[in-house]
Amino acid sequence: MAPNPSTQVGTATLTYGDKSATLPVLGGTLGTDCVDVRKIQGDLNVFTFDPSYGATASCESAITYIDGDEGVLLHRGYPIDQLAEKSTFLEVAHLLLFGELPTGPQLEKFTQGVMRHTMLHEQIRRFWDGFRRDAHPMAMLCSVVGAMSAFYPDSINTHDERQREIAAYRLIAKMPTITAWAHKYTAGQPFMYPRNDMGYAENFLYMFGAVPTEDFRPNPVLTRAMDRILILHADHEQNASTSTVRLAGSTGTNPFACIAAGIASLWGPAHGGANEAVLKMLGEIGSVKNIPSFIEQVKDKNSNVKLMGFGHRVYKNFDPRAKIMQKTCYEVLGELGIKDEPLLDLAIELEKIALNDEYFVKRKLYPNVDFYSGIILKAMGFPTSMFTPIFALARTVGWISQWKEMIEDPSNRIGRPRQIYTGAATRDYTPIDQRG
């Protein structure tokens, strides 16, 4: 599905000194119009200044649309709640990659294409022997994914459409294996090889939880919950890690290196580590009886205490993913019969209080997807160190879709942000014996 290019919807005039520039204003299918400032250096000899790119559109994309004020998240036009409730992760992966939900035959072909790539080159297996047992799983993911370019050189030519497609299949297929093996290595358990007779999420849960001495088939309710978690984290527009993938990809480097760069960006606690921070916060609160005093500290501007898992930089309304994750959370807790887990009871009580406290309601600080995903993953038996790797597993399809779209965009150029230089002015070199 070819994207609709942006169209000029008006003009804006920028005056600097005695010069003026007429700038095109571009509009997309949905969302805020953008002033095209690409020519202001030539016309006015100035640049724009936008630290963290909060007011800058870095690309045109037809993949994901977010309206933070209204709490809307669309993938190729489809609302996230419909996809999470009615679709599967591989259907959504097909949608992100190719622009349309697959027909029955297309889904079968796509599924077979992914599942035939689930195994890793056997020499990659030896990589884990070089890691410390207490290494963070994200360090393993960065290393192994980046090294895949050395093992699959037949799919690193970014100018070859077929090689790009094969690389996409490989990355989507092998990430569950890499992620599960990172856990197995840390746990000191044997690696479990993928089972291509299982579904995508089911296969990941199998490799994570199975041992050679026993038969193991993942619980269908937990499998569906994992599938939803993957869908809800599949893509989220031009966030930090996606922008990293695009910036790395703009140089022409291979897709495996680009995704490794995305994993490194996601590792940060302000990005992929947010659900870990939620559980850390709950652990510090300690007990339901401590919630009122904790809430008061949050309201105190001088305390530096934050309510993790509430609010979102993009969403100024309820995170649309959080509603589905909330429902999934209660399904998982009910299926596992968890009623007296202190940390989970604490989270549920904190949610109830915050949703009814005028301070948080007025500021639209609703629970976000990270608040519930951490609870679900803990209930399913995942250690907190695996939360961000699971996020990376889900986001890989978004990264590779964004990378593929960028590579196929004829206007793509190497990324090169500008700066305001604030260092020393030009000065002459001083010999070392004259420096005071």
Coordinates of C-alpha atoms in Angstrom, one line a residue:
M1 CA 0.0 0.0 0.0
A2 CA 1.6 3.2 -1.2
P3 CA 1.4 6.1 1.3
N4 CA -0.4 9.3 0.4
P5 CA 2.3 12.0 0.3
S6 CA 1.7 15.2 2.2
T7 CA 0.2 18.1 0.4
Q8 CA 0.7 21.8 0.7
V9 CA -2.2 23.3 2.6
G10 CA -0.9 26.9 2.9
T11 CA 2.1 29.1 3.5
A12 CA 3.8 30.8 6.5
T13 CA 6.1 33.8 6.4
L14 CA 9.2 34.0 8.6
T15 CA 11.0 37.3 8.9
Y16 CA 14.5 37.6 10.2
G17 CA 16.3 41.0 10.0
D18 CA 15.6 42.5 6.7
K19 CA 14.8 39.2 5.0
S20 CA 11.6 37.2 4.7
A21 CA 11.0 33.6 3.6
T22 CA 7.7 32.1 2.4
L23 CA 7.5 28.5 3.8
P24 CA 5.1 25.8 2.6
V25 CA 2.7 24.4 5.2
L26 CA 2.2 20.7 4.7
G27 CA -0.7 18.6 5.8
G28 CA -1.1 14.8 6.1
T29 CA -4.1 12.5 6.2
L30 CA -4.6 13.3 9.9
G31 CA -2.9 15.5 12.6
T32 CA -1.3 18.8 13.0
D33 CA 0.0 20.7 9.9
C34 CA 3.8 21.3 9.7
V35 CA 5.8 24.2 8.4
D36 CA 8.4 23.0 6.0
V37 CA 11.6 24.8 7.1
R38 CA 14.1 23.0 4.9
K39 CA 15.0 26.1 2.9
I40 CA 15.4 28.6 5.6
Q41 CA 19.1 28.2 5.8
G42 CA 19.5 29.1 2.2
D43 CA 16.9 31.9 2.3
L44 CA 17.6 33.4 5.7
N45 CA 20.9 31.8 6.9
V46 CA 19.3 30.5 10.1
F47 CA 18.4 27.1 11.5
T48 CA 15.5 26.1 13.8
F49 CA 16.2 25.1 17.4
D50 CA 14.2 22.3 18.9
P51 CA 15.9 20.3 21.7
S52 CA 14.6 16.7 21.8
Y53 CA 12.7 17.4 18.6
G54 CA 9.4 17.8 20.5
A55 CA 8.0 20.2 17.9
T56 CA 9.7 18.8 14.8
A57 CA 8.4 16.2 12.2
S58 CA 11.4 14.3 11.1
C59 CA 9.8 12.3 8.3
E60 CA 6.6 11.4 6.5
S61 CA 5.1 8.1 7.6
A62 CA 2.0 6.1 6.8
I63 CA 2.4 3.5 9.6
T64 CA 1.2 4.9 12.9
Y65 CA -0.8 7.9 13.9
I66 CA -1.2 9.2 17.5
D67 CA -3.6 11.9 18.7
G68 CA -2.4 12.4 22.3
D69 CA -5.2 14.9 23.2
E70 CA -7.9 12.5 22.2
G71 CA -6.2 9.3 23.3
V72 CA -6.1 7.8 19.7
L73 CA -3.6 5.3 18.3
L74 CA -4.0 4.0 14.8
H75 CA -1.9 1.5 12.8
R76 CA -2.4 2.1 9.1
G77 CA -5.8 3.6 10.1
Y78 CA -7.0 0.8 12.3
P79 CA -7.7 1.7 16.0
I80 CA -5.4 -0.1 18.4
D81 CA -8.3 -1.5 20.5
Q82 CA -9.8 -3.2 17.5
L83 CA -6.5 -4.8 16.5
A84 CA -5.7 -6.0 20.1
E85 CA -9.2 -7.4 20.6
K86 CA -9.7 -9.0 17.2
S87 CA -6.4 -9.6 15.5
T88 CA -3.2 -11.6 16.2
F89 CA 0.4 -10.3 16.4
L90 CA 1.4 -11.7 13.1
E91 CA -1.6 -10.1 11.4
V92 CA -0.6 -6.8 12.9
A93 CA 3.0 -7.4 11.8
H94 CA 1.8 -7.9 8.2
L95 CA -0.2 -4.7 8.5
L96 CA 2.7 -2.7 9.7
L97 CA 5.1 -4.1 7.1
F98 CA 3.0 -4.2 4.0
G99 CA 0.2 -1.7 4.7
E100 CA -2.9 -4.0 4.8
L101 CA -4.3 -6.7 7.0
P102 CA -3.6 -10.0 5.3
T103 CA -6.2 -12.2 3.6
G104 CA -6.3 -15.9 4.7
P105 CA -3.8 -17.1 2.1
Q106 CA -1.6 -14.0 2.7
L107 CA -1.5 -14.7 6.5
E108 CA -0.7 -18.3 5.9
K109 CA 2.2 -17.4 3.6
F110 CA 3.5 -14.7 5.9
T111 CA 3.3 -17.0 9.0
Q112 CA 5.2 -19.7 7.1
G113 CA 7.8 -17.1 6.0
V114 CA 8.3 -16.0 9.6
M115 CA 8.2 -19.4 11.3
R116 CA 10.8 -21.0 8.9
H117 CA 13.3 -18.4 10.2
T118 CA 12.9 -19.0 13.9
M119 CA 16.1 -20.9 14.4
L120 CA 19.4 -19.2 15.0
H121 CA 22.7 -20.1 13.3
E122 CA 24.2 -22.6 15.6
Q123 CA 27.4 -20.7 16.0
I124 CA 25.4 -17.8 17.4
R125 CA 24.5 -20.1 20.3
R126 CA 28.1 -19.9 21.4
F127 CA 27.8 -16.1 22.0
W128 CA 26.1 -16.7 25.3
D129 CA 29.2 -18.5 26.7
G130 CA 31.0 -15.1 26.5
F131 CA 28.5 -13.3 28.7
R132 CA 28.5 -13.2 32.5
R133 CA 25.6 -15.0 34.0
D134 CA 24.4 -11.8 35.7
A135 CA 24.6 -9.7 32.5
H136 CA 21.4 -7.8 31.7
P137 CA 19.4 -9.5 29.0
M138 CA 19.3 -6.2 27.0
A139 CA 23.1 -6.4 26.7
M140 CA 22.7 -9.8 25.2
L141 CA 20.1 -8.6 22.8
C142 CA 22.2 -5.7 21.6
S143 CA 25.2 -7.9 21.0
V144 CA 23.5 -10.9 19.3
V145 CA 21.2 -8.8 17.0
G146 CA 24.1 -6.6 15.9
A147 CA 26.2 -9.7 15.2
M148 CA 23.5 -11.2 13.0
S149 CA 24.8 -9.2 10.0
A150 CA 28.0 -11.4 10.2
F151 CA 25.9 -14.6 10.0
Y152 CA 23.3 -13.5 7.4
P153 CA 25.3 -11.5 4.8
D154 CA 22.8 -12.4 2.1
S155 CA 20.3 -10.0 3.5
I156 CA 22.2 -6.8 4.3
N157 CA 22.1 -5.1 1.0
T158 CA 19.6 -2.3 1.7
H159 CA 19.1 -1.5 -2.0
D160 CA 17.8 -5.0 -2.8
E161 CA 14.0 -5.3 -2.1
R162 CA 14.1 -9.1 -1.7
Q163 CA 17.0 -8.8 0.8
R164 CA 15.1 -6.2 2.8
E165 CA 12.2 -8.5 3.0
I166 CA 14.3 -11.5 4.1
A167 CA 16.0 -9.4 6.8
A168 CA 12.5 -8.4 8.1
Y169 CA 11.4 -12.0 8.3
R170 CA 14.6 -13.0 10.0
L171 CA 14.4 -10.3 12.6
I172 CA 10.8 -10.8 13.5
A173 CA 11.3 -14.6 13.6
K174 CA 14.5 -14.8 15.6
M175 CA 13.8 -12.2 18.3
P176 CA 11.6 -14.5 20.4
T177 CA 14.4 -17.1 20.3
I178 CA 17.1 -14.5 21.2
T179 CA 14.9 -13.1 24.0
A180 CA 14.0 -16.4 25.5
W181 CA 17.6 -17.7 25.3
A182 CA 18.8 -14.5 27.2
H183 CA 16.6 -15.6 30.1
K184 CA 17.6 -19.2 29.9
Y185 CA 21.3 -18.3 30.1
T186 CA 20.8 -16.1 33.1
A187 CA 18.7 -18.8 34.8
G188 CA 21.3 -21.5 34.1
Q189 CA 18.8 -23.7 32.2
P190 CA 19.2 -25.4 28.8
F191 CA 18.2 -23.5 25.7
M192 CA 14.9 -24.6 24.2
Y193 CA 14.7 -24.6 20.4
P194 CA 11.7 -23.1 18.7
R195 CA 8.7 -25.1 17.8
N196 CA 7.2 -24.1 14.5
D197 CA 4.0 -26.0 15.2
M198 CA 3.2 -23.3 17.7
G199 CA 1.9 -19.7 17.2
Y200 CA 4.3 -16.8 17.6
A201 CA 3.5 -15.8 21.2
E202 CA 3.0 -19.4 22.2
N203 CA 6.4 -20.4 20.8
F204 CA 8.0 -17.6 22.8
L205 CA 6.3 -18.7 26.1
Y206 CA 7.4 -22.3 25.3
M207 CA 11.1 -21.4 24.8
F208 CA 10.9 -19.2 27.9
G209 CA 9.2 -21.7 30.3
A210 CA 9.9 -25.2 29.0
V211 CA 12.6 -27.6 30.2
P212 CA 13.8 -30.8 28.4
T213 CA 12.6 -33.1 31.2
E214 CA 8.9 -32.2 31.0
D215 CA 6.2 -31.7 28.5
F216 CA 5.1 -28.1 28.4
R217 CA 2.3 -26.3 26.5
P218 CA 1.7 -22.7 27.3
N219 CA -1.6 -21.8 28.9
P220 CA -4.0 -20.4 26.1
V221 CA -5.1 -17.5 28.3
L222 CA -1.5 -16.5 29.0
T223 CA -0.7 -17.0 25.3
R224 CA -3.5 -14.6 24.3
A225 CA -2.3 -12.1 26.9
M226 CA 1.2 -12.3 25.5
D227 CA -0.1 -11.8 22.0
R228 CA -1.9 -8.7 23.1
I229 CA 1.2 -7.3 24.9
L230 CA 3.1 -7.8 21.7
I231 CA 0.4 -6.0 19.6
L232 CA 0.2 -3.1 22.1
H233 CA 3.9 -2.5 21.9
A234 CA 4.4 -3.2 18.2
D235 CA 4.9 0.5 17.1
H236 CA 4.4 3.9 18.6
E237 CA 5.3 6.5 15.9
Q238 CA 8.6 8.4 16.0
N239 CA 9.6 7.7 19.6
A240 CA 13.3 7.7 20.8
S241 CA 14.1 4.1 19.7
T242 CA 12.3 4.4 16.4
S243 CA 14.0 7.7 15.6
T244 CA 17.3 6.0 16.5
V245 CA 16.6 3.2 14.0
R246 CA 15.7 5.7 11.3
L247 CA 18.8 7.8 12.0
A248 CA 21.1 4.8 11.9
G249 CA 19.4 3.5 8.8
S250 CA 19.8 6.8 7.0
T251 CA 23.5 6.1 6.7
G252 CA 22.8 3.0 4.7
T253 CA 24.0 0.6 7.4
N254 CA 22.5 -2.9 7.5
P255 CA 19.1 -3.6 9.2
F256 CA 20.6 -5.8 12.0
A257 CA 22.8 -2.9 13.1
C258 CA 19.9 -0.5 12.9
I259 CA 17.7 -2.7 15.2
A260 CA 20.6 -3.2 17.6
A261 CA 20.8 0.6 17.8
G262 CA 17.0 0.6 18.6
I263 CA 17.5 -1.9 21.3
A264 CA 20.2 0.2 22.9
S265 CA 17.9 3.2 22.9
L266 CA 15.0 1.3 24.3
W267 CA 17.1 0.1 27.2
G268 CA 16.9 3.5 28.9
P269 CA 14.6 3.6 32.0
A270 CA 12.8 6.6 30.5
H271 CA 11.7 4.5 27.5
G272 CA 11.6 0.7 27.6
G273 CA 12.3 0.5 31.3
A274 CA 9.2 2.3 32.5
N275 CA 7.3 -0.9 33.6
E276 CA 10.4 -1.9 35.6
A277 CA 10.2 1.4 37.3
V278 CA 6.5 0.8 38.2
L279 CA 7.4 -2.4 40.1
K280 CA 10.3 -0.7 41.8
M281 CA 7.9 2.1 43.0
L282 CA 5.4 -0.5 44.3
G283 CA 8.2 -2.2 46.2
E284 CA 9.3 1.1 47.8
I285 CA 5.7 1.9 48.9
G286 CA 5.7 -1.6 50.5
S287 CA 2.1 -1.7 51.8
V288 CA -1.4 -0.5 51.1
K289 CA -1.4 1.4 54.3
N290 CA 1.5 3.5 53.0
I291 CA -0.3 4.7 49.9
P292 CA -1.9 7.8 51.3
S293 CA 1.4 9.2 52.5
F294 CA 3.0 8.2 49.2
I295 CA 0.2 10.1 47.3
E296 CA 0.9 13.2 49.4
Q297 CA 4.6 13.0 48.6
V298 CA 3.7 12.8 44.9
K299 CA 1.6 16.0 45.2
D300 CA 4.5 17.8 47.0
K301 CA 6.5 19.6 44.3
N302 CA 9.6 19.6 46.6
S303 CA 9.7 15.8 47.2
N304 CA 10.9 14.6 43.8
V305 CA 8.6 11.5 44.3
K306 CA 6.9 10.5 41.0
L307 CA 3.9 8.3 40.4
M308 CA 5.4 5.9 37.9
G309 CA 3.1 4.3 35.2
F310 CA 0.7 7.3 35.2
G311 CA 0.5 9.9 32.5
H312 CA 2.4 9.9 29.2
R313 CA 4.5 12.5 27.3
V314 CA 2.3 12.0 24.2
Y315 CA -1.2 11.2 25.7
K316 CA -3.0 14.0 27.4
N317 CA -5.9 11.7 27.9
F318 CA -6.2 8.0 28.7
D319 CA -3.6 5.9 27.0
P320 CA -5.8 3.8 24.5
R321 CA -3.5 0.8 25.1
A322 CA -4.0 0.9 28.8
K323 CA -7.7 0.1 28.7
I324 CA -6.9 -3.2 26.8
M325 CA -4.0 -3.9 29.1
Q326 CA -6.1 -3.3 32.2
K327 CA -8.7 -5.9 30.9
T328 CA -5.9 -8.3 30.1
C329 CA -4.4 -7.8 33.5
Y330 CA -7.6 -9.0 35.3
E331 CA -7.9 -11.9 32.9
V332 CA -4.4 -13.1 33.7
L333 CA -4.8 -12.6 37.5
G334 CA -8.1 -14.5 37.3
E335 CA -6.7 -17.4 35.3
L336 CA -3.7 -17.7 37.6
G337 CA -5.9 -17.4 40.7
I338 CA -3.8 -14.7 42.1
K339 CA -5.6 -12.9 44.9
D340 CA -3.1 -12.4 47.7
E341 CA 0.0 -11.2 46.0
P342 CA 1.0 -8.1 48.0
L343 CA 2.6 -6.2 45.1
L344 CA -0.3 -6.8 42.8
D345 CA -2.9 -5.9 45.5
L346 CA -0.9 -2.7 46.1
A347 CA -1.0 -1.8 42.4
I348 CA -4.7 -2.3 42.2
E349 CA -5.4 -0.2 45.3
L350 CA -3.0 2.5 44.0
E351 CA -4.8 2.5 40.7
K352 CA -8.2 2.9 42.4
I353 CA -7.1 5.8 44.6
A354 CA -5.3 7.7 41.8
L355 CA -8.3 7.3 39.4
N356 CA -10.6 9.0 42.0
D357 CA -8.2 11.6 43.4
E358 CA -9.0 15.1 42.1
Y359 CA -5.4 16.0 41.8
F360 CA -4.6 13.3 39.3
V361 CA -8.0 13.4 37.5
K362 CA -7.6 17.2 37.0
R363 CA -4.1 16.7 35.5
K364 CA -5.3 13.7 33.4
L365 CA -2.7 11.5 35.0
Y366 CA -4.3 8.2 34.0
P367 CA -2.6 4.8 34.2
N368 CA -0.6 4.1 31.1
V369 CA 0.3 0.9 29.4
D370 CA 3.5 0.4 31.5
F371 CA 1.5 0.4 34.7
Y372 CA -0.5 -2.7 33.7
S373 CA 2.1 -4.5 31.6
G374 CA 4.5 -4.8 34.5
I375 CA 1.8 -6.3 36.7
I376 CA 0.9 -8.8 34.0
L377 CA 4.5 -9.9 33.3
K378 CA 5.2 -10.3 37.0
A379 CA 2.1 -12.4 37.4
M380 CA 3.2 -14.6 34.4
G381 CA 6.5 -15.3 36.1
F382 CA 8.8 -13.0 34.2
P383 CA 11.7 -11.4 36.2
T384 CA 11.8 -7.7 36.0
S385 CA 15.0 -7.9 34.0
M386 CA 13.0 -9.4 31.1
F387 CA 10.4 -6.7 30.9
T388 CA 12.4 -4.5 28.5
P389 CA 13.6 -7.4 26.3
I390 CA 9.9 -8.4 25.8
F391 CA 9.2 -4.8 24.8
A392 CA 12.1 -5.0 22.3
L393 CA 10.7 -8.3 21.0
A394 CA 7.4 -6.6 20.3
R395 CA 8.8 -3.4 18.9
T396 CA 11.1 -5.1 16.4
V397 CA 8.3 -5.3 13.9
G398 CA 7.7 -1.6 14.2
W399 CA 11.3 -0.8 13.9
I400 CA 11.8 -2.9 10.8
S401 CA 8.6 -1.5 9.2
Q402 CA 9.8 2.1 9.9
W403 CA 13.3 1.3 8.6
K404 CA 11.8 -0.3 5.4
E405 CA 9.6 2.7 4.8
M406 CA 12.5 5.1 5.2
I407 CA 14.8 3.1 2.8
E408 CA 12.0 3.0 0.2
D409 CA 11.4 6.8 0.5
P410 CA 13.1 8.4 -2.5
S411 CA 13.6 11.6 -0.5
N412 CA 15.6 9.8 2.2
R413 CA 18.9 11.5 3.1
I414 CA 21.4 10.9 5.8
G415 CA 20.3 12.4 9.1
R416 CA 22.3 15.5 10.2
P417 CA 20.8 17.6 13.0
R418 CA 22.2 21.0 13.6
Q419 CA 23.3 22.7 16.8
I420 CA 23.8 26.1 18.6
Y421 CA 27.5 26.2 19.3
T422 CA 28.2 27.7 22.8
G423 CA 31.9 26.9 23.1
A424 CA 35.0 29.1 23.0
A425 CA 35.3 31.6 20.1
T426 CA 38.3 31.3 17.7
R427 CA 41.6 31.6 19.6
D428 CA 45.3 30.9 18.8
Y429 CA 47.2 27.9 20.0
T430 CA 49.3 28.6 23.1
P431 CA 52.6 26.6 23.7
I432 CA 52.5 24.5 26.8
D433 CA 55.2 26.5 28.6
Q434 CA 53.0 29.7 28.2
R435 CA 49.8 28.2 29.6
G436 CA 48.9 29.5 33.0

